[in-house]
Amino acid sequence: MHIKTAKSKEDSQHISKLAHQIWHEHYPSIITEEQIDYMLTKFQSDEAIYSEMANGTTYLMAYKSDEFVGYAAFYQKDAELFLSKLYIDPAHHKQGIGKQLFAQVTAFAKDNNLPAIRLYVNKYNTNSIEAYKKMGFIVEKEIVTDVGSGFIMDDYTMTFPI
């Protein structure tokens, strides 16, 4: 497996395509199809991803052989690192890919003397919550965010102390 930093418009297109596949497989039991489509358009379209890359968000792309199988996105927010995305193709779960991506995120935080990594995770996304807890994240609080068009994100804030 190898990991590269996304740089190009083509990279953002690959990330968006994988995001659509993952979200449509994983989230229907958690949120409505309408919200999935809205969230994908707003946050996971190739345009949104490329814009984030241009504005300082780092995207890491994980490959197994030559197959693109997962990605992570993070940025510095105040004195912490915010992990905004960590997604692995379900066909490649439990193969250590998420851990390897997270190791690079953690290394960035350490290299930049940031004391913690924070993320938001849907309260009903129990498998992801358990995976984050195994990595060392702690549930900090509940947060409800209006994301527009009548949709909300009903999340936990989780923190990983460095």
C-alpha positions as a printed Julia matrix, in Angstrom:
162×3 Matrix{Float64}:
   0.0    0.0     0.0
   1.14   3.56   -0.64
  -0.23   6.99    0.17
   0.12  10.14   -1.89
  -0.94  13.73   -1.33
  -3.67  14.85   -3.72
  -2.64  17.82   -5.85
  -4.65  17.92   -9.07
  -8.17  18.39  -10.36
  -7.96  14.76  -11.53
  -7.17  13.68   -7.95
 -10.24  15.56   -6.71
 -12.36  13.75   -9.31
 -11.08  10.35   -8.14
 -11.76  11.25   -4.51
 -15.29  12.44   -5.32
 -16.07   9.26   -7.24
 -14.95   7.07   -4.33
 -16.88   9.28   -1.88
 -20.08   8.75   -3.86
 -19.57   4.99   -3.84
 -18.81   4.84   -0.11
 -21.62   7.17    0.98
 -24.25   5.32   -1.07
 -23.1    2.0     0.44
 -22.61   3.13    4.04
 -25.01   5.94    4.92
 -28.54   4.83    3.79
 -29.1    3.18    7.19
 -28.07   6.42    8.95
 -29.43   9.33    6.87
 -31.86   9.7     3.96
 -30.83   9.34    0.32
 -31.82  13.0    -0.14
 -29.38  14.07    2.57
 -26.68  11.79    1.15
 -27.02  13.42   -2.26
 -27.07  16.91   -0.71
 -23.98  16.24    1.43
 -22.1   14.71   -1.5
 -22.82  17.73   -3.68
 -21.97  20.23   -0.96
 -18.89  18.59    0.6
 -17.67  15.72   -1.6
 -18.05  16.95   -5.18
 -14.83  17.26   -7.17
 -15.34  21.06   -7.19
 -15.74  21.22   -3.38
 -12.73  18.97   -2.84
 -10.53  20.9    -5.27
 -11.58  24.18   -3.63
 -10.66  22.79   -0.2
  -7.28  21.66   -1.55
  -6.66  25.17   -2.93
  -7.54  26.65    0.49
  -5.18  24.58    2.62
  -6.9   21.25    3.26
  -4.55  18.32    2.75
  -6.01  15.25    1.06
  -4.19  11.93    1.32
  -5.02   9.16   -1.16
  -4.41   5.51   -0.24
  -3.66   2.93   -2.92
  -3.49  -0.83   -2.64
  -1.45  -1.99   -5.62
  -2.76   0.48   -8.22
  -6.32   0.63   -6.84
  -7.47   3.81   -5.08
  -9.09   2.51   -1.87
  -9.38   5.37    0.62
  -8.64   8.93    1.57
  -8.28  11.35    4.44
  -8.55  15.13    4.59
  -7.34  17.45    7.33
  -6.48  21.05    8.08
  -5.19  23.1    10.97
  -7.93  24.91   12.86
  -6.64  27.22   15.58
  -4.25  25.15   17.72
  -5.59  21.75   16.62
  -5.77  19.57   13.58
  -9.26  18.91   12.25
  -9.73  15.56   10.51
 -12.62  16.33    8.18
 -12.67  13.09    6.19
 -11.45   9.51    6.62
 -13.08   7.06    4.24
 -12.1    3.58    3.14
 -13.8    1.53    0.43
 -15.87  -1.03    2.41
 -14.29  -3.85    0.37
 -10.98  -2.86    1.98
 -12.06  -2.38    5.6
 -10.05  -4.04    8.38
  -6.85  -4.08    6.33
  -5.05  -1.33    8.23
  -5.59   1.32    5.54
  -7.37   3.74    7.87
  -4.64   3.28   10.47
  -1.93   4.08    7.92
  -3.76   7.2     6.75
  -4.3    8.25   10.36
  -0.61   7.68   11.15
   0.29  10.3     8.53
  -2.31  12.71    9.93
  -0.89  12.18   13.43
   2.67  12.72   12.16
   1.6   16.06   10.66
   0.04  17.1    13.99
   3.2   16.13   15.89
   5.48  17.86   13.38
   3.45  21.04   13.82
   3.26  20.81   17.63
  -0.52  20.53   17.64
  -1.86  19.06   20.89
  -4.93  17.29   19.5
  -6.83  16.0    16.49
 -10.57  16.62   16.41
 -13.29  15.16   14.2
 -17.07  14.97   13.92
 -18.85  11.64   13.45
 -22.56  10.94   13.06
 -23.97   9.69   16.4
 -25.54   6.69   14.67
 -22.39   5.68   12.78
 -21.54   3.1    15.43
 -18.92   1.16   13.44
 -16.91   4.32   12.77
 -17.25   5.49   16.37
 -15.88   2.16   17.6
 -13.02   2.31   15.09
 -12.12   5.83   16.25
 -12.22   4.72   19.89
  -9.81   1.87   19.06
  -7.47   4.46   17.52
  -7.54   6.41   20.8
 -10.22   9.04   20.17
 -12.44  10.13   23.06
 -16.06  11.25   22.66
 -16.1   14.84   23.86
 -19.62  16.17   23.25
 -22.7   16.11   21.04
 -23.13  18.75   18.35
 -25.96  19.47   15.92
 -25.04  21.51   12.85
 -27.42  22.98   10.29
 -25.9   22.21    6.87
 -28.63  23.9     4.86
 -31.67  22.85    2.81
 -33.39  21.59    5.96
 -30.65  19.05    6.78
 -28.6   18.73    9.96
 -25.56  16.78   11.05
 -26.22  15.07   14.4
 -22.68  14.3    15.52
 -20.28  13.57   18.3
 -17.11  15.61   18.55
 -14.23  13.22   19.17
 -10.71  14.2    20.17
  -7.39  12.43   19.91
  -4.79  13.9    22.29
  -1.27  13.99   20.84
